[in-house]
PDB file of C-alpha atoms and ligand atoms in Angstrom:
ATOM      1  CA  MET A   1     -88.228 -46.108-181.125  1.00  0.00           C
ATOM      2  CA  LYS A   2     -85.985 -43.662-179.310  1.00  0.00           C
ATOM      3  CA  ILE A   3     -87.761 -42.001-176.409  1.00  0.00           C
ATOM      4  CA  ALA A   4     -86.398 -39.265-174.142  1.00  0.00           C
ATOM      5  CA  VAL A   5     -88.107 -38.456-170.859  1.00  0.00           C
ATOM      6  CA  THR A   6     -87.698 -34.941-169.509  1.00  0.00           C
ATOM      7  CA  GLY A   7     -89.395 -32.501-167.126  1.00  0.00           C
ATOM      8  CA  LYS A   8     -88.790 -30.505-163.957  1.00  0.00           C
ATOM      9  CA  GLY A   9     -86.979 -32.107-161.022  1.00  0.00           C
ATOM     10  CA  GLY A  10     -88.975 -34.600-159.010  1.00  0.00           C
ATOM     11  CA  VAL A  11     -91.958 -34.929-161.367  1.00  0.00           C
ATOM     12  CA  GLY A  12     -91.449 -38.660-161.896  1.00  0.00           C
ATOM     13  CA  LYS A  13     -89.137 -38.948-164.925  1.00  0.00           C
ATOM     14  CA  THR A  14     -87.112 -41.815-163.482  1.00  0.00           C
ATOM     15  CA  THR A  15     -90.180 -43.629-162.152  1.00  0.00           C
ATOM     16  CA  ILE A  16     -91.949 -43.483-165.504  1.00  0.00           C
ATOM     17  CA  SER A  17     -88.781 -44.338-167.475  1.00  0.00           C
ATOM     18  CA  SER A  18     -88.307 -47.441-165.363  1.00  0.00           C
ATOM     19  CA  LEU A  19     -91.936 -48.521-165.657  1.00  0.00           C
ATOM     20  CA  MET A  20     -91.758 -48.168-169.440  1.00  0.00           C
ATOM     21  CA  ALA A  21     -88.407 -49.923-169.812  1.00  0.00           C
ATOM     22  CA  ARG A  22     -89.394 -52.882-167.633  1.00  0.00           C
ATOM     23  CA  ARG A  23     -92.782 -53.236-169.293  1.00  0.00           C
ATOM     24  CA  LEU A  24     -91.269 -53.127-172.772  1.00  0.00           C
ATOM     25  CA  ALA A  25     -88.853 -55.877-171.748  1.00  0.00           C
ATOM     26  CA  ASP A  26     -91.725 -57.962-170.324  1.00  0.00           C
ATOM     27  CA  ARG A  27     -93.469 -57.608-173.643  1.00  0.00           C
ATOM     28  CA  GLY A  28     -90.435 -58.943-175.488  1.00  0.00           C
ATOM     29  CA  TYR A  29     -88.897 -55.739-176.792  1.00  0.00           C
ATOM     30  CA  LYS A  30     -85.149 -55.312-176.759  1.00  0.00           C
ATOM     31  CA  VAL A  31     -84.642 -52.294-174.526  1.00  0.00           C
ATOM     32  CA  LEU A  32     -81.687 -50.058-173.772  1.00  0.00           C
ATOM     33  CA  ALA A  33     -82.280 -47.804-170.760  1.00  0.00           C
ATOM     34  CA  ILE A  34     -79.974 -44.780-170.524  1.00  0.00           C
ATOM     35  CA  ASP A  35     -79.423 -42.639-167.452  1.00  0.00           C
ATOM     36  CA  ALA A  36     -78.459 -39.191-168.725  1.00  0.00           C
ATOM     37  CA  ASP A  37     -79.205 -37.336-165.509  1.00  0.00           C
ATOM     38  CA  ALA A  38     -76.567 -35.956-163.138  1.00  0.00           C
ATOM     39  CA  ASP A  39     -78.352 -37.356-160.117  1.00  0.00           C
ATOM     40  CA  ALA A  40     -78.147 -40.954-161.304  1.00  0.00           C
ATOM     41  CA  ASN A  41     -80.871 -43.189-159.887  1.00  0.00           C
ATOM     42  CA  PHE A  42     -82.376 -44.873-162.935  1.00  0.00           C
ATOM     43  CA  ALA A  43     -80.502 -48.090-162.099  1.00  0.00           C
ATOM     44  CA  ALA A  44     -82.111 -48.319-158.669  1.00  0.00           C
ATOM     45  CA  ALA A  45     -85.542 -47.622-160.158  1.00  0.00           C
ATOM     46  CA  LEU A  46     -85.008 -50.508-162.563  1.00  0.00           C
ATOM     47  CA  GLY A  47     -84.259 -52.748-159.593  1.00  0.00           C
ATOM     48  CA  ILE A  48     -80.506 -53.007-160.223  1.00  0.00           C
ATOM     49  CA  ASP A  49     -78.376 -53.483-157.125  1.00  0.00           C
ATOM     50  CA  ILE A  50     -75.770 -50.914-158.088  1.00  0.00           C
ATOM     51  CA  LYS A  51     -73.417 -51.676-155.168  1.00  0.00           C
ATOM     52  CA  ASN A  52     -72.520 -55.047-156.611  1.00  0.00           C
ATOM     53  CA  GLN A  53     -72.219 -53.957-160.209  1.00  0.00           C
ATOM     54  CA  LYS A  54     -70.184 -51.765-162.455  1.00  0.00           C
ATOM     55  CA  GLY A  55     -72.486 -48.810-162.913  1.00  0.00           C
ATOM     56  CA  GLN A  56     -70.390 -45.687-162.701  1.00  0.00           C
ATOM     57  CA  PRO A  57     -71.571 -43.113-165.247  1.00  0.00           C
ATOM     58  CA  ILE A  58     -69.430 -42.830-168.383  1.00  0.00           C
ATOM     59  CA  ALA A  59     -69.162 -39.090-167.630  1.00  0.00           C
ATOM     60  CA  GLU A  60     -67.088 -39.935-164.546  1.00  0.00           C
ATOM     61  CA  MET A  61     -64.794 -42.559-166.099  1.00  0.00           C
ATOM     62  CA  GLU A  62     -61.641 -40.492-166.441  1.00  0.00           C
ATOM     63  CA  LYS A  63     -59.522 -43.340-167.810  1.00  0.00           C
ATOM     64  CA  LEU A  64     -62.089 -44.205-170.450  1.00  0.00           C
ATOM     65  CA  ILE A  65     -62.419 -40.561-171.465  1.00  0.00           C
ATOM     66  CA  GLU A  66     -58.619 -40.335-171.815  1.00  0.00           C
ATOM     67  CA  GLU A  67     -58.556 -43.561-173.817  1.00  0.00           C
ATOM     68  CA  LYS A  68     -61.301 -42.431-176.161  1.00  0.00           C
ATOM     69  CA  MET A  69     -60.336 -38.797-176.555  1.00  0.00           C
ATOM     70  CA  GLY A  70     -56.547 -39.155-176.637  1.00  0.00           C
ATOM     71  CA  THR A  71     -56.212 -36.802-173.693  1.00  0.00           C
ATOM     72  CA  GLY A  72     -54.241 -37.297-170.473  1.00  0.00           C
ATOM     73  CA  GLU A  73     -50.980 -36.147-168.980  1.00  0.00           C
ATOM     74  CA  ASN A  74     -48.648 -36.857-171.864  1.00  0.00           C
ATOM     75  CA  THR A  75     -50.694 -35.328-174.614  1.00  0.00           C
ATOM     76  CA  GLY A  76     -50.958 -31.776-175.859  1.00  0.00           C
ATOM     77  CA  GLN A  77     -53.054 -29.366-173.824  1.00  0.00           C
ATOM     78  CA  GLY A  78     -56.492 -28.859-175.241  1.00  0.00           C
ATOM     79  CA  LEU A  79     -56.022 -31.342-178.060  1.00  0.00           C
ATOM     80  CA  TYR A  80     -58.431 -34.225-178.470  1.00  0.00           C
ATOM     81  CA  THR A  81     -59.945 -36.500-181.049  1.00  0.00           C
ATOM     82  CA  LEU A  82     -62.954 -35.126-182.853  1.00  0.00           C
ATOM     83  CA  ASN A  83     -64.430 -38.481-183.818  1.00  0.00           C
ATOM     84  CA  PRO A  84     -63.886 -40.918-180.955  1.00  0.00           C
ATOM     85  CA  PHE A  85     -65.125 -44.471-181.494  1.00  0.00           C
ATOM     86  CA  VAL A  86     -67.983 -45.105-179.058  1.00  0.00           C
ATOM     87  CA  GLY A  87     -69.641 -48.191-180.567  1.00  0.00           C
ATOM     88  CA  ASP A  88     -68.052 -50.525-178.006  1.00  0.00           C
ATOM     89  CA  ILE A  89     -69.223 -48.578-174.934  1.00  0.00           C
ATOM     90  CA  PRO A  90     -72.750 -50.037-174.543  1.00  0.00           C
ATOM     91  CA  LYS A  91     -71.453 -53.598-174.638  1.00  0.00           C
ATOM     92  CA  ARG A  92     -68.540 -52.918-172.296  1.00  0.00           C
ATOM     93  CA  PHE A  93     -70.440 -50.984-169.665  1.00  0.00           C
ATOM     94  CA  SER A  94     -74.117 -51.882-169.737  1.00  0.00           C
ATOM     95  CA  ILE A  95     -75.789 -53.977-167.056  1.00  0.00           C
ATOM     96  CA  HIS A  96     -78.453 -56.510-167.974  1.00  0.00           C
ATOM     97  CA  HIS A  97     -81.354 -56.792-165.545  1.00  0.00           C
ATOM     98  CA  LYS A  98     -84.810 -58.337-166.039  1.00  0.00           C
ATOM     99  CA  GLY A  99     -84.614 -58.030-169.794  1.00  0.00           C
ATOM    100  CA  VAL A 100     -83.387 -54.429-169.812  1.00  0.00           C
ATOM    101  CA  ASP A 101     -79.884 -53.322-170.816  1.00  0.00           C
ATOM    102  CA  PHE A 102     -78.930 -50.347-168.690  1.00  0.00           C
ATOM    103  CA  LEU A 103     -76.163 -47.822-169.329  1.00  0.00           C
ATOM    104  CA  ALA A 104     -75.287 -44.907-167.025  1.00  0.00           C
ATOM    105  CA  VAL A 105     -74.044 -42.097-169.247  1.00  0.00           C
ATOM    106  CA  GLY A 106     -74.269 -39.151-166.846  1.00  0.00           C
ATOM    107  CA  THR A 107     -74.440 -35.601-168.005  1.00  0.00           C
ATOM    108  CA  VAL A 108     -72.479 -32.872-169.707  1.00  0.00           C
ATOM    109  CA  LYS A 109     -70.393 -30.897-167.208  1.00  0.00           C
ATOM    110  CA  LYS A 110     -70.590 -27.140-166.956  1.00  0.00           C
ATOM    111  CA  GLY A 111     -68.608 -24.309-165.428  1.00  0.00           C
ATOM    112  CA  GLY A 112     -65.874 -24.607-162.837  1.00  0.00           C
ATOM    113  CA  ALA A 113     -62.273 -23.691-163.482  1.00  0.00           C
ATOM    114  CA  GLY A 114     -61.418 -26.388-165.995  1.00  0.00           C
ATOM    115  CA  CYS A 115     -62.663 -27.055-169.498  1.00  0.00           C
ATOM    116  CA  TYR A 116     -64.624 -30.226-169.973  1.00  0.00           C
ATOM    117  CA  CYS A 117     -64.546 -29.964-173.755  1.00  0.00           C
ATOM    118  CA  ALA A 118     -63.196 -33.470-174.365  1.00  0.00           C
ATOM    119  CA  ASP A 119     -65.535 -35.074-171.804  1.00  0.00           C
ATOM    120  CA  ASN A 120     -68.547 -33.301-173.225  1.00  0.00           C
ATOM    121  CA  LYS A 121     -67.588 -34.147-176.786  1.00  0.00           C
ATOM    122  CA  LEU A 122     -67.460 -37.833-175.847  1.00  0.00           C
ATOM    123  CA  LEU A 123     -70.832 -37.758-174.064  1.00  0.00           C
ATOM    124  CA  LYS A 124     -72.554 -35.942-176.900  1.00  0.00           C
ATOM    125  CA  ARG A 125     -71.104 -38.350-179.410  1.00  0.00           C
ATOM    126  CA  LEU A 126     -72.144 -41.336-177.300  1.00  0.00           C
ATOM    127  CA  LEU A 127     -75.726 -40.081-176.958  1.00  0.00           C
ATOM    128  CA  ASN A 128     -75.809 -39.445-180.675  1.00  0.00           C
ATOM    129  CA  HIS A 129     -74.618 -42.995-181.331  1.00  0.00           C
ATOM    130  CA  LEU A 130     -77.251 -44.462-178.991  1.00  0.00           C
ATOM    131  CA  VAL A 131     -80.049 -42.476-180.596  1.00  0.00           C
ATOM    132  CA  VAL A 132     -79.038 -42.683-184.240  1.00  0.00           C
ATOM    133  CA  HIS A 133     -77.331 -46.060-184.618  1.00  0.00           C
ATOM    134  CA  ARG A 134     -78.898 -48.510-182.164  1.00  0.00           C
ATOM    135  CA  GLN A 135     -81.640 -50.821-183.305  1.00  0.00           C
ATOM    136  CA  GLU A 136     -83.406 -51.488-180.015  1.00  0.00           C
ATOM    137  CA  THR A 137     -85.951 -49.335-178.194  1.00  0.00           C
ATOM    138  CA  VAL A 138     -84.000 -46.698-176.275  1.00  0.00           C
ATOM    139  CA  ILE A 139     -85.422 -44.954-173.208  1.00  0.00           C
ATOM    140  CA  ILE A 140     -83.404 -41.969-171.959  1.00  0.00           C
ATOM    141  CA  ASP A 141     -84.006 -40.586-168.483  1.00  0.00           C
ATOM    142  CA  MET A 142     -82.870 -36.977-168.889  1.00  0.00           C
ATOM    143  CA  GLU A 143     -82.683 -33.810-166.869  1.00  0.00           C
ATOM    144  CA  ALA A 144     -84.970 -30.905-167.757  1.00  0.00           C
ATOM    145  CA  GLY A 145     -84.321 -29.162-171.053  1.00  0.00           C
ATOM    146  CA  LEU A 146     -82.718 -30.093-174.336  1.00  0.00           C
ATOM    147  CA  GLU A 147     -79.624 -27.848-174.247  1.00  0.00           C
ATOM    148  CA  HIS A 148     -77.219 -30.679-173.563  1.00  0.00           C
ATOM    149  CA  LEU A 149     -78.247 -32.640-176.660  1.00  0.00           C
ATOM    150  CA  SER A 150     -76.701 -31.943-180.033  1.00  0.00           C
ATOM    151  CA  ARG A 151     -79.131 -30.956-182.751  1.00  0.00           C
ATOM    152  CA  GLY A 152     -78.636 -34.264-184.548  1.00  0.00           C
ATOM    153  CA  THR A 153     -79.374 -36.248-181.391  1.00  0.00           C
ATOM    154  CA  ALA A 154     -82.505 -34.234-180.600  1.00  0.00           C
ATOM    155  CA  GLN A 155     -83.733 -34.788-184.125  1.00  0.00           C
ATOM    156  CA  GLY A 156     -82.959 -38.507-183.922  1.00  0.00           C
ATOM    157  CA  ILE A 157     -85.290 -38.936-180.954  1.00  0.00           C
ATOM    158  CA  ASP A 158     -88.717 -40.100-182.079  1.00  0.00           C
ATOM    159  CA  ALA A 159     -90.603 -38.722-179.110  1.00  0.00           C
ATOM    160  CA  PHE A 160     -89.854 -36.518-176.157  1.00  0.00           C
ATOM    161  CA  ILE A 161     -92.056 -37.154-173.169  1.00  0.00           C
ATOM    162  CA  VAL A 162     -92.383 -34.225-170.772  1.00  0.00           C
ATOM    163  CA  VAL A 163     -93.618 -35.357-167.394  1.00  0.00           C
ATOM    164  CA  VAL A 164     -95.653 -32.816-165.441  1.00  0.00           C
ATOM    165  CA  GLU A 165     -97.268 -32.902-162.009  1.00  0.00           C
ATOM    166  CA  PRO A 166     -99.873 -30.648-160.425  1.00  0.00           C
ATOM    167  CA  GLY A 167     -97.621 -27.609-159.935  1.00  0.00           C
ATOM    168  CA  GLN A 168     -97.003 -24.474-161.952  1.00  0.00           C
ATOM    169  CA  ARG A 169     -93.237 -24.848-162.342  1.00  0.00           C
ATOM    170  CA  SER A 170     -93.448 -28.258-163.959  1.00  0.00           C
ATOM    171  CA  LEU A 171     -95.907 -26.791-166.467  1.00  0.00           C
ATOM    172  CA  GLU A 172     -93.562 -23.909-167.258  1.00  0.00           C
ATOM    173  CA  THR A 173     -90.812 -26.454-167.903  1.00  0.00           C
ATOM    174  CA  ALA A 174     -93.117 -28.295-170.302  1.00  0.00           C
ATOM    175  CA  ILE A 175     -93.739 -25.089-172.261  1.00  0.00           C
ATOM    176  CA  ASN A 176     -89.987 -24.406-172.408  1.00  0.00           C
ATOM    177  CA  VAL A 177     -89.301 -27.913-173.691  1.00  0.00           C
ATOM    178  CA  ARG A 178     -92.000 -27.552-176.340  1.00  0.00           C
ATOM    179  CA  ASP A 179     -90.537 -24.245-177.527  1.00  0.00           C
ATOM    180  CA  MET A 180     -86.978 -25.563-177.596  1.00  0.00           C
ATOM    181  CA  ALA A 181     -88.161 -28.663-179.419  1.00  0.00           C
ATOM    182  CA  ASN A 182     -89.863 -26.540-182.077  1.00  0.00           C
ATOM    183  CA  ASP A 183     -86.710 -24.482-182.522  1.00  0.00           C
ATOM    184  CA  ILE A 184     -84.481 -27.451-183.215  1.00  0.00           C
ATOM    185  CA  GLY A 185     -86.987 -29.456-185.214  1.00  0.00           C
ATOM    186  CA  VAL A 186     -87.684 -32.487-183.016  1.00  0.00           C
ATOM    187  CA  LYS A 187     -90.410 -34.757-184.278  1.00  0.00           C
ATOM    188  CA  LYS A 188     -92.821 -35.132-181.417  1.00  0.00           C
ATOM    189  CA  VAL A 189     -93.354 -33.840-177.877  1.00  0.00           C
ATOM    190  CA  TYR A 190     -95.876 -35.581-175.629  1.00  0.00           C
ATOM    191  CA  VAL A 191     -97.029 -34.826-172.104  1.00  0.00           C
ATOM    192  CA  ILE A 192     -97.614 -37.315-169.301  1.00  0.00           C
ATOM    193  CA  ALA A 193     -99.528 -35.885-166.349  1.00  0.00           C
ATOM    194  CA  ASN A 194     -98.255 -37.673-163.254  1.00  0.00           C
ATOM    195  CA  LYS A 195     -99.264 -37.841-159.558  1.00  0.00           C
ATOM    196  CA  ILE A 196    -102.821 -36.761-160.301  1.00  0.00           C
ATOM    197  CA  ARG A 197    -105.220 -37.010-157.364  1.00  0.00           C
ATOM    198  CA  HIS A 198    -108.254 -35.074-158.584  1.00  0.00           C
ATOM    199  CA  GLU A 199    -110.008 -34.377-161.841  1.00  0.00           C
ATOM    200  CA  ASP A 200    -109.621 -30.646-161.115  1.00  0.00           C
ATOM    201  CA  GLU A 201    -105.838 -30.931-161.153  1.00  0.00           C
ATOM    202  CA  LEU A 202    -105.933 -32.548-164.555  1.00  0.00           C
ATOM    203  CA  LYS A 203    -108.265 -29.860-165.932  1.00  0.00           C
ATOM    204  CA  LEU A 204    -105.873 -27.159-164.758  1.00  0.00           C
ATOM    205  CA  ILE A 205    -102.924 -28.903-166.401  1.00  0.00           C
ATOM    206  CA  GLU A 206    -104.821 -29.437-169.648  1.00  0.00           C
ATOM    207  CA  ASN A 207    -105.807 -25.780-169.747  1.00  0.00           C
ATOM    208  CA  TYR A 208    -102.279 -24.603-169.146  1.00  0.00           C
ATOM    209  CA  LEU A 209    -100.814 -26.936-171.765  1.00  0.00           C
ATOM    210  CA  GLU A 210    -103.533 -26.421-174.336  1.00  0.00           C
ATOM    211  CA  GLY A 211    -102.438 -27.611-177.747  1.00  0.00           C
ATOM    212  CA  MET A 212     -99.935 -30.136-176.405  1.00  0.00           C
ATOM    213  CA  GLU A 213    -100.645 -33.818-176.903  1.00  0.00           C
ATOM    214  CA  PHE A 214    -101.256 -35.927-173.779  1.00  0.00           C
ATOM    215  CA  LEU A 215     -99.972 -39.480-173.873  1.00  0.00           C
ATOM    216  CA  ALA A 216    -101.320 -40.584-170.514  1.00  0.00           C
ATOM    217  CA  VAL A 217    -102.488 -39.590-167.073  1.00  0.00           C
ATOM    218  CA  ILE A 218    -100.899 -41.436-164.153  1.00  0.00           C
ATOM    219  CA  PRO A 219    -102.664 -41.141-160.827  1.00  0.00           C
ATOM    220  CA  TYR A 220    -100.843 -40.575-157.571  1.00  0.00           C
ATOM    221  CA  SER A 221    -100.039 -44.135-156.507  1.00  0.00           C
ATOM    222  CA  SER A 222     -99.202 -45.253-153.003  1.00  0.00           C
ATOM    223  CA  ALA A 223     -97.636 -48.392-154.512  1.00  0.00           C
ATOM    224  CA  VAL A 224     -95.123 -46.219-156.372  1.00  0.00           C
ATOM    225  CA  SER A 225     -94.193 -44.216-153.295  1.00  0.00           C
ATOM    226  CA  THR A 226     -93.960 -47.379-151.179  1.00  0.00           C
ATOM    227  CA  ALA A 227     -91.534 -48.856-153.733  1.00  0.00           C
ATOM    228  CA  ASP A 228     -89.404 -45.735-153.401  1.00  0.00           C
ATOM    229  CA  LEU A 229     -89.518 -45.824-149.603  1.00  0.00           C
ATOM    230  CA  GLU A 230     -88.342 -49.421-149.647  1.00  0.00           C
ATOM    231  CA  GLY A 231     -85.663 -48.707-152.263  1.00  0.00           C
ATOM    232  CA  LYS A 232     -87.275 -51.060-154.762  1.00  0.00           C
ATOM    233  CA  SER A 233     -88.284 -50.772-158.392  1.00  0.00           C
ATOM    234  CA  PRO A 234     -91.788 -49.384-158.943  1.00  0.00           C
ATOM    235  CA  ALA A 235     -92.016 -51.970-161.732  1.00  0.00           C
ATOM    236  CA  ASP A 236     -92.182 -54.651-159.018  1.00  0.00           C
ATOM    237  CA  PHE A 237     -95.077 -52.891-157.291  1.00  0.00           C
ATOM    238  CA  VAL A 238     -97.418 -52.082-160.147  1.00  0.00           C
ATOM    239  CA  ASN A 239    -101.080 -52.986-160.171  1.00  0.00           C
ATOM    240  CA  GLU A 240    -103.225 -53.936-163.172  1.00  0.00           C
ATOM    241  CA  GLU A 241    -104.382 -50.376-163.591  1.00  0.00           C
ATOM    242  CA  LEU A 242    -100.881 -48.944-163.874  1.00  0.00           C
ATOM    243  CA  ILE A 243     -99.778 -51.696-166.276  1.00  0.00           C
ATOM    244  CA  LYS A 244    -102.715 -50.799-168.511  1.00  0.00           C
ATOM    245  CA  THR A 245    -101.661 -47.158-168.478  1.00  0.00           C
ATOM    246  CA  ILE A 246     -98.074 -48.031-169.371  1.00  0.00           C
ATOM    247  CA  ASP A 247     -99.301 -50.282-172.184  1.00  0.00           C
ATOM    248  CA  LEU A 248    -101.353 -47.402-173.485  1.00  0.00           C
ATOM    249  CA  ILE A 249     -98.266 -45.198-173.552  1.00  0.00           C
ATOM    250  CA  ILE A 250     -96.264 -47.822-175.436  1.00  0.00           C
ATOM    251  CA  GLU A 251     -99.039 -48.325-177.962  1.00  0.00           C
ATOM    252  CA  ARG A 252     -99.650 -44.635-178.514  1.00  0.00           C
ATOM    253  CA  TRP A 253     -96.109 -43.661-179.343  1.00  0.00           C
ATOM    254  CA  ASN A 254     -95.715 -46.545-181.784  1.00  0.00           C
TER     255      ASN A 254
HETATM  256  N1  ATP B   1     -97.459 -41.631-159.768  1.00  0.00           N
HETATM  257  C1  ATP B   1     -96.777 -41.454-158.626  1.00  0.00           C
HETATM  258  N2  ATP B   1     -97.405 -41.643-157.438  1.00  0.00           N
HETATM  259  C2  ATP B   1     -96.754 -41.459-156.276  1.00  0.00           C
HETATM  260  N3  ATP B   1     -95.474 -41.092-156.176  1.00  0.00           N
HETATM  261  C3  ATP B   1     -94.799 -40.886-157.315  1.00  0.00           C
HETATM  262  C4  ATP B   1     -95.403 -41.063-158.600  1.00  0.00           C
HETATM  263  N4  ATP B   1     -94.475 -40.805-159.553  1.00  0.00           N
HETATM  264  C5  ATP B   1     -93.344 -40.488-158.895  1.00  0.00           C
HETATM  265  N5  ATP B   1     -93.517 -40.536-157.558  1.00  0.00           N
HETATM  266  C6  ATP B   1     -92.534 -40.233-156.503  1.00  0.00           C
HETATM  267  O1  ATP B   1     -92.043 -38.925-156.709  1.00  0.00           O
HETATM  268  C7  ATP B   1     -90.658 -38.859-156.376  1.00  0.00           C
HETATM  269  C8  ATP B   1     -89.857 -38.358-157.565  1.00  0.00           C
HETATM  270  O2  ATP B   1     -89.928 -39.317-158.605  1.00  0.00           O
HETATM  271  P1  ATP B   1     -88.733 -39.531-159.610  1.00  0.00           P
HETATM  272  O3  ATP B   1     -87.457 -39.742-158.900  1.00  0.00           O
HETATM  273  O4  ATP B   1     -89.165 -40.554-160.586  1.00  0.00           O
HETATM  274  O5  ATP B   1     -88.706 -38.087-160.281  1.00  0.00           O
HETATM  275  P2  ATP B   1     -87.607 -37.465-161.262  1.00  0.00           P
HETATM  276  O6  ATP B   1     -88.333 -36.519-162.126  1.00  0.00           O
HETATM  277  O7  ATP B   1     -86.818 -38.531-161.897  1.00  0.00           O
HETATM  278  O8  ATP B   1     -86.705 -36.690-160.204  1.00  0.00           O
HETATM  279  P3  ATP B   1     -85.247 -36.054-160.447  1.00  0.00           P
HETATM  280  O9  ATP B   1     -85.490 -34.768-161.149  1.00  0.00           O
HETATM  281  O10 ATP B   1     -84.722 -35.877-159.050  1.00  0.00           O
HETATM  282  O11 ATP B   1     -84.471 -37.021-161.274  1.00  0.00           O
HETATM  283  C9  ATP B   1     -90.262 -40.257-155.929  1.00  0.00           C
HETATM  284  O12 ATP B   1     -90.331 -40.322-154.540  1.00  0.00           O
HETATM  285  C10 ATP B   1     -91.316 -41.152-156.562  1.00  0.00           C
HETATM  286  O13 ATP B   1     -91.546 -42.323-155.838  1.00  0.00           O
HETATM  287 MG1   MG B   2     -84.732 -38.836-161.918  1.00  0.00          MG
END
């Protein structure tokens, strides 16, 4: 399965991605966890001590981008390879931790004075490779929206999970993702309602997102916020209840 987790900023994408990846690994799945967010913190949420590891996002590895794309000082301006080989990247740059292989990809760059065409081409091709050609379960922690994925990559993802929290803007993001997903023909979009404290909040969310399929409801958890305060993985702080919920998610998408 190839799963992409999206949603508005701060809703809990990274938390939930890490809980799923670590639980899948505990259950014996081969898991590749991908950080495709600009504000990279998936590694920390998985419990990886990034200071002592290689862990720089591929998007920021200028030398690698030059090597792969045939760009750099001595090459023609604006010329680059259209089909760079990316199959070696996961093995060269992933970090193994508690049964999870982790790769920081980073995100497509926009705007500014320069053109990031070659960089973006490489990232899109790498994501496509991870989604279309890898055999293991892939969990991608993404930013909101699907614009930065190529059509082929979006269609290769088995399920998009949109995380929402009690708050109008996260619900609007979920609607946008659903509409975009319909436009480009992705297979499945699920909702996870996170940080729920009251039944009323859930009712409101369900009303707003009527017609969308809910995968799970995750209550507001002081264990999760304590983990974050202490800079630890929420996966090391879970209680029975939360593990059951994560198991439910894993079983439902399968
Ligand atoms: N169920 C929960 N209960 C309590 N706190 C939570 C829960 N889920 C997430 N949080 C907290 O909410 C904050 C944001 O979570 P997280 O970083 O996972 O969100 P995100 O969507 O990945 O954010 P960003 O858009 O910045 O990448 C963190 O402090 C996290 O500990
Ligand atoms: Mg995040």
